[in-house]
XYZ file of C-alpha atoms in Angstrom:
434
model
C 4.052 8.672 -7.815
C 2.284 10.734 -5.161
C 4.569 12.781 -2.911
C 3.876 13.597 0.747
C 5.948 16.115 2.684
C 6.373 16.334 6.464
C 6.803 19.912 7.604
C 6.851 21.640 10.973
C 9.063 23.242 13.569
C 11.823 21.237 15.330
C 11.092 18.659 18.031
C 7.460 17.982 17.145
C 8.246 14.396 16.103
C 8.562 14.551 12.316
C 11.441 12.076 12.155
C 9.623 9.612 14.426
C 6.545 9.853 12.194
C 8.771 9.397 9.134
C 10.266 6.213 10.619
C 6.824 4.837 11.485
C 5.601 5.370 7.929
C 8.722 4.016 6.210
C 8.982 0.906 8.424
C 11.869 -0.685 6.511
C 15.340 0.838 6.564
C 15.966 -0.376 3.032
C 13.431 2.166 1.764
C 15.509 5.077 3.070
C 17.774 6.428 0.351
C 19.356 9.483 1.943
C 20.871 10.233 5.298
C 23.085 13.238 4.700
C 24.157 15.609 7.488
C 24.057 19.164 6.215
C 20.927 18.610 4.143
C 18.401 17.971 6.887
C 18.579 16.941 10.503
C 17.577 13.332 9.865
C 16.403 10.986 7.135
C 15.106 12.826 4.116
C 13.613 10.657 1.424
C 11.771 7.345 1.419
C 9.003 5.299 -0.139
C 5.938 4.227 1.850
C 4.137 0.989 0.949
C 0.598 0.403 2.194
C -1.917 -2.105 0.803
C -0.012 -2.363 -2.506
C -0.043 1.417 -2.880
C 3.110 3.532 -2.810
C 3.993 7.163 -2.284
C 7.160 9.202 -1.801
C 7.756 10.706 1.635
C 9.995 13.676 2.431
C 11.110 14.645 5.923
C 12.109 18.315 5.719
C 13.611 18.532 9.196
C 13.000 21.487 11.478
C 12.189 24.517 9.377
C 13.502 27.016 11.894
C 14.510 27.325 15.495
C 13.745 31.027 15.923
C 12.559 33.987 13.899
C 16.087 35.059 12.984
C 16.614 31.951 10.852
C 13.080 31.755 9.510
C 13.636 33.721 6.297
C 16.748 31.749 5.299
C 15.355 28.249 5.790
C 11.702 28.735 4.963
C 12.433 29.463 1.299
C 13.991 26.067 0.711
C 11.304 24.162 2.595
C 8.531 26.138 0.928
C 10.019 25.343 -2.473
C 10.085 21.645 -1.638
C 6.497 21.684 -0.416
C 5.203 23.680 -3.380
C 7.146 21.940 -6.139
C 7.251 18.352 -4.894
C 4.381 17.565 -2.528
C 0.841 16.640 -3.456
C -0.082 16.481 0.233
C 1.628 18.223 3.147
C 1.578 16.813 6.670
C 1.836 19.833 8.963
C 3.127 18.274 12.191
C 2.411 20.019 15.499
C 3.016 19.074 19.133
C -0.234 17.979 20.787
C 1.177 18.661 24.258
C 1.738 22.361 23.551
C -0.343 25.350 22.594
C -0.140 26.746 19.057
C 3.082 28.764 18.799
C 4.093 31.758 16.679
C 6.274 29.358 14.701
C 3.258 27.174 13.915
C 1.379 30.260 12.721
C 4.236 31.276 10.417
C 4.271 27.818 8.871
C 0.475 27.959 8.574
C 0.701 31.210 6.610
C 3.268 29.735 4.229
C 1.221 26.585 3.629
C -1.934 28.590 2.961
C -0.133 30.194 0.023
C 0.960 26.825 -1.387
C -2.588 25.827 -2.437
C -1.715 22.211 -1.651
C -3.724 19.724 0.382
C -2.679 20.105 4.015
C -3.376 17.706 6.863
C -2.602 18.973 10.346
C -1.004 16.033 12.140
C -1.208 16.456 15.902
C 1.509 14.237 17.384
C 1.963 12.886 20.928
C -1.746 12.253 21.523
C -1.891 8.867 23.253
C -4.844 9.100 25.639
C -8.385 10.514 25.741
C -7.446 13.658 27.638
C -4.769 14.474 25.140
C -7.131 13.756 22.236
C -9.298 16.592 23.524
C -6.415 18.872 22.520
C -6.985 17.863 18.893
C -9.813 20.361 18.438
C -7.576 23.279 19.437
C -5.654 22.828 16.185
C -8.635 23.568 13.950
C -7.719 27.147 14.837
C -4.930 26.862 12.257
C -7.592 27.012 9.550
C -7.222 23.638 7.826
C -10.204 21.309 7.430
C -8.293 18.058 7.997
C -6.836 17.511 11.480
C -5.709 14.039 12.609
C -4.200 12.688 15.823
C -1.214 10.320 16.022
C 1.318 9.133 18.534
C 4.604 8.201 16.903
C 5.935 6.908 20.205
C 3.026 4.506 20.739
C 2.239 3.822 17.049
C -1.321 5.151 17.293
C -3.384 6.668 14.477
C -1.169 5.547 11.592
C -3.645 3.148 9.992
C -6.176 5.995 9.713
C -3.465 8.313 8.403
C -2.323 5.833 5.740
C -5.915 5.196 4.670
C -6.328 8.940 4.160
C -3.037 9.370 2.293
C -3.659 6.454 -0.096
C -7.361 7.086 -0.679
C -6.733 8.851 -4.013
C -3.977 6.518 -5.260
C -5.247 4.305 -8.058
C -3.363 1.108 -8.902
C -3.356 1.421 -12.644
C -0.558 1.441 -15.183
C -0.253 4.583 -17.274
C 1.432 4.798 -20.649
C 4.503 6.412 -19.074
C 4.843 3.540 -16.571
C 5.657 1.263 -19.515
C 8.505 3.512 -20.667
C 11.960 2.756 -19.323
C 13.102 5.781 -17.326
C 16.743 6.104 -16.324
C 18.814 8.847 -14.728
C 22.447 9.885 -14.754
C 23.799 10.517 -11.256
C 27.213 11.413 -9.924
C 29.450 14.133 -8.583
C 29.412 17.620 -10.165
C 31.238 18.037 -13.466
C 31.667 14.366 -14.358
C 29.870 14.933 -17.664
C 26.289 13.841 -17.036
C 24.769 16.533 -19.267
C 27.356 15.898 -21.978
C 26.539 12.199 -21.941
C 22.856 12.930 -22.457
C 23.615 15.287 -25.336
C 25.839 12.622 -26.904
C 23.144 9.984 -26.383
C 20.504 12.214 -27.970
C 22.966 13.466 -30.580
C 21.792 17.017 -30.003
C 22.258 19.894 -27.564
C 19.180 19.255 -25.434
C 20.575 20.243 -22.009
C 23.017 22.948 -20.945
C 26.636 21.815 -20.793
C 29.351 23.746 -18.993
C 32.791 23.155 -17.486
C 31.614 24.993 -14.363
C 30.638 22.451 -11.686
C 27.028 22.737 -10.621
C 25.506 24.036 -13.858
C 22.538 21.674 -13.649
C 20.327 22.828 -10.781
C 17.308 20.660 -11.476
C 16.379 17.192 -12.664
C 15.536 17.403 -16.380
C 13.420 14.738 -18.116
C 13.930 14.122 -21.837
C 11.955 11.652 -23.937
C 13.668 10.033 -26.920
C 13.506 7.012 -29.241
C 16.185 4.327 -29.497
C 15.828 1.291 -31.786
C 12.146 2.177 -32.303
C 11.397 2.159 -28.549
C 10.642 5.166 -26.352
C 12.763 6.033 -23.308
C 13.009 8.834 -20.771
C 16.431 10.008 -19.604
C 16.885 12.296 -16.600
C 19.794 14.655 -16.025
C 20.418 15.452 -12.364
C 22.406 17.983 -10.388
C 25.840 16.928 -9.174
C 25.673 15.348 -5.727
C 28.310 16.864 -3.464
C 29.610 14.979 -0.478
C 28.462 15.799 3.030
C 29.776 18.986 4.538
C 30.070 20.674 1.151
C 26.484 21.669 0.603
C 26.445 25.379 1.287
C 23.656 27.019 -0.655
C 19.994 26.377 0.017
C 19.518 25.981 -3.727
C 22.067 23.139 -3.671
C 20.168 21.408 -0.882
C 17.033 21.733 -2.980
C 18.867 20.410 -6.067
C 20.084 17.411 -4.093
C 16.542 16.559 -3.086
C 15.521 16.795 -6.743
C 18.300 14.339 -7.577
C 17.109 11.963 -4.869
C 13.575 12.151 -6.268
C 14.961 11.377 -9.746
C 16.560 8.221 -8.329
C 13.274 7.189 -6.707
C 11.259 7.799 -9.878
C 13.696 6.083 -12.265
C 13.909 2.416 -13.207
C 17.679 2.447 -13.738
C 20.456 4.678 -12.372
C 23.662 5.280 -14.323
C 26.465 6.292 -11.963
C 28.932 8.480 -13.876
C 32.601 8.456 -12.857
C 35.241 10.836 -14.216
C 38.168 9.033 -15.897
C 40.343 12.112 -15.295
C 39.845 12.476 -11.552
C 39.367 8.762 -10.830
C 37.207 7.024 -8.235
C 36.601 8.628 -4.839
C 34.723 7.474 -1.731
C 31.741 9.677 -2.521
C 31.094 7.673 -5.715
C 30.417 4.716 -3.429
C 28.044 6.825 -1.309
C 26.015 7.861 -4.360
C 25.881 4.248 -5.526
C 24.537 3.204 -2.112
C 21.543 5.534 -2.599
C 20.694 3.755 -5.852
C 21.099 0.298 -4.305
C 18.920 1.190 -1.310
C 16.253 2.421 -3.706
C 16.289 -1.003 -5.380
C 17.053 0.327 -8.855
C 18.783 -1.253 -11.800
C 22.338 0.110 -11.917
C 25.064 0.744 -14.503
C 28.471 2.303 -13.795
C 29.707 4.554 -16.603
C 33.299 5.806 -16.766
C 33.191 8.999 -18.838
C 35.929 11.128 -20.465
C 37.676 8.020 -21.781
C 39.201 10.232 -24.480
C 41.512 11.712 -21.806
C 43.360 8.438 -20.997
C 46.834 8.078 -22.493
C 46.924 4.344 -23.172
C 43.344 3.019 -23.642
C 44.300 -0.684 -23.658
C 46.488 -0.615 -20.554
C 44.255 1.860 -18.765
C 41.227 -0.321 -19.456
C 42.878 -3.258 -17.653
C 43.871 -1.019 -14.737
C 40.425 0.578 -14.488
C 38.582 -2.744 -14.580
C 40.772 -4.053 -11.770
C 40.257 -0.883 -9.703
C 36.498 -0.919 -10.242
C 36.235 -4.587 -9.280
C 38.177 -3.915 -6.072
C 36.468 -0.658 -5.164
C 32.963 -1.922 -5.922
C 33.508 -5.515 -4.814
C 30.339 -5.310 -2.705
C 28.305 -5.099 -5.952
C 29.904 -7.633 -8.324
C 26.669 -7.841 -10.298
C 27.008 -4.310 -11.740
C 28.470 -3.878 -15.234
C 30.833 -1.093 -16.319
C 30.962 0.858 -19.575
C 33.808 3.116 -20.735
C 32.708 5.985 -22.962
C 33.557 9.466 -24.154
C 30.760 11.999 -24.362
C 33.122 14.322 -26.239
C 33.927 11.896 -29.098
C 30.718 9.819 -28.680
C 32.886 6.674 -28.664
C 31.053 3.579 -27.341
C 28.132 5.806 -26.296
C 25.533 3.222 -27.343
C 26.964 0.656 -24.919
C 25.166 2.661 -22.222
C 21.753 1.799 -23.651
C 22.558 -1.922 -23.913
C 23.449 -2.088 -20.226
C 20.539 0.129 -19.151
C 18.038 -2.126 -20.951
C 19.612 -5.263 -19.450
C 19.522 -3.801 -15.912
C 15.898 -2.741 -16.426
C 14.764 -6.175 -17.604
C 16.588 -8.005 -14.807
C 15.247 -5.589 -12.186
C 11.730 -6.642 -13.251
C 12.481 -10.329 -13.740
C 9.975 -12.893 -12.467
C 11.080 -16.471 -11.796
C 8.724 -19.451 -11.653
C 8.338 -20.863 -8.167
C 9.024 -24.455 -9.239
C 12.294 -23.519 -10.960
C 13.299 -21.310 -8.045
C 12.810 -24.146 -5.544
C 14.780 -26.560 -7.721
C 17.741 -24.153 -7.679
C 17.582 -23.648 -3.909
C 17.191 -27.396 -3.301
C 20.309 -28.085 -5.411
C 22.196 -25.325 -3.573
C 21.362 -26.840 -0.163
C 22.361 -30.315 -1.381
C 25.758 -28.998 -2.497
C 26.366 -27.072 0.706
C 24.251 -27.613 3.812
C 23.731 -24.700 6.199
C 26.161 -24.754 9.137
C 24.798 -25.952 12.479
C 24.601 -23.667 15.483
C 24.289 -25.044 19.033
C 23.078 -28.347 17.642
C 20.469 -26.752 15.384
C 20.539 -26.461 11.612
C 18.654 -24.161 9.257
C 15.993 -25.860 7.146
C 14.517 -24.220 4.050
C 10.994 -25.518 3.408
C 9.918 -23.393 0.479
C 11.023 -20.347 -1.520
C 8.970 -17.954 -3.606
C 9.451 -14.606 -5.315
C 7.317 -11.972 -3.650
C 8.153 -8.800 -5.583
C 10.034 -7.283 -8.494
C 11.849 -3.951 -8.833
C 14.049 -5.311 -7.330
C 13.410 -9.070 -7.229
C 12.580 -10.156 -3.671
C 12.808 -13.799 -2.647
C 11.169 -15.118 0.520
C 12.645 -18.202 2.193
C 10.283 -20.032 4.545
C 12.495 -21.665 7.173
C 12.397 -23.397 10.549
C 14.269 -20.605 12.367
C 15.393 -17.406 10.646
C 17.837 -16.715 13.486
C 19.943 -19.628 12.184
C 20.688 -17.803 8.908
C 24.365 -16.834 8.902
C 25.332 -13.918 6.673
C 27.849 -16.103 4.815
C 25.145 -18.642 3.947
C 22.798 -15.877 2.845
C 25.544 -14.639 0.531
C 26.011 -18.202 -0.746
C 22.305 -18.454 -1.595
C 22.402 -15.091 -3.374
C 25.382 -16.222 -5.434
C 23.550 -19.409 -6.411
C 20.495 -17.399 -7.493
C 22.688 -15.129 -9.586
C 24.458 -18.139 -11.144
C 21.162 -19.746 -12.121
C 19.346 -16.646 -13.344
C 20.571 -13.581 -15.214
C 20.326 -10.905 -12.520
C 23.140 -8.643 -13.703
C 22.645 -4.976 -13.023
C 20.092 -5.296 -10.217
C 20.182 -5.718 -6.454
C 18.059 -8.534 -5.063
C 16.476 -8.973 -1.634
C 16.510 -12.209 0.360
C 13.981 -12.368 3.190
C 13.769 -15.226 5.681
C 10.536 -16.053 7.476
C 9.710 -18.645 10.078
C 7.273 -21.302 8.868
C 4.189 -19.865 10.575
C 5.214 -16.198 10.380
C 2.856 -13.823 8.583
């Protein structure tokens, strides 16, 4: 998928532009203080075309911090982006900071669009031509505050995106994610039955996302090893920030995410944070408890672990757990069974007639509660998207949808259809709403 990177000095409006392009909060999969100043990674949808979007935050505040921060941002731009949006402030003259960024981007040999923000009237649009001085052929005006110029920008960014399925798009791609040193690389080696990636007891050995193609039961798959994702406040090195962004991109590009938990150290809050990234990205999900060879009483510990997992991850009861040992390769193939199931359910399409029968039966069993003398009516339901499945409910008044009734409808959908291993989206629209 095409990748677009926002880059520029602080306070030129990059985060506001990012939010305008993303539109839906569900598309945002990382908000991590210590990595960047604001949201980092998202997916933009426009006219059935998609691309990844990175907000790099302010590159530098003054020349003294330029050398330290520019290396990380330059690496992101060079290695990840197909197109770079160089954001400048249309109310100010070109600064020395803008010129330093210009020099770095010239060396990247990537497509660069100078995005002049804060231009919301004719007089300000005259300032647009001043920014051709930066030496890039494409200069566009936007106003994030007033939502101006974004249709033209999106047309430009999606012009070269072709909606066609490549051979690799048909191959199930899944990634292992989790904290450092939980055994992600060892699991891949055990799955492949060979030493394909570097394994070490030192946390943080994997610095990059590594793709490996393999065959299982005569079908091709791609597995991705990712760097350990440290919790906020513990990301010190620039290279670790860069590795984290690689891991986030691996989540975005994968069909299924396998969250790896260490049976020795147990579950911690950060495991839930990592899982939330995968859910927000709409991916199929499997939870894998590794290092099962270290437990003292497998039968009793299995009961205890299942209970703990069900309590700790009660907000995602649809996710299945596997208990494996990369060291002994015990039950290692159970990973593939759950990955394939999550993948298929994440792409599941349900016939509209059957879907409406299920919803009609659900409403008959339990009517929506009334509010101030009004009651929710569901006229029609259809599935709009897959990956993950998205169901649109056409109703009389979407403001009458109580969260408990929405949860009830989701449970009924999951009872009627096999949707294990995947999040689903329920959207409510008023009858005449576009």
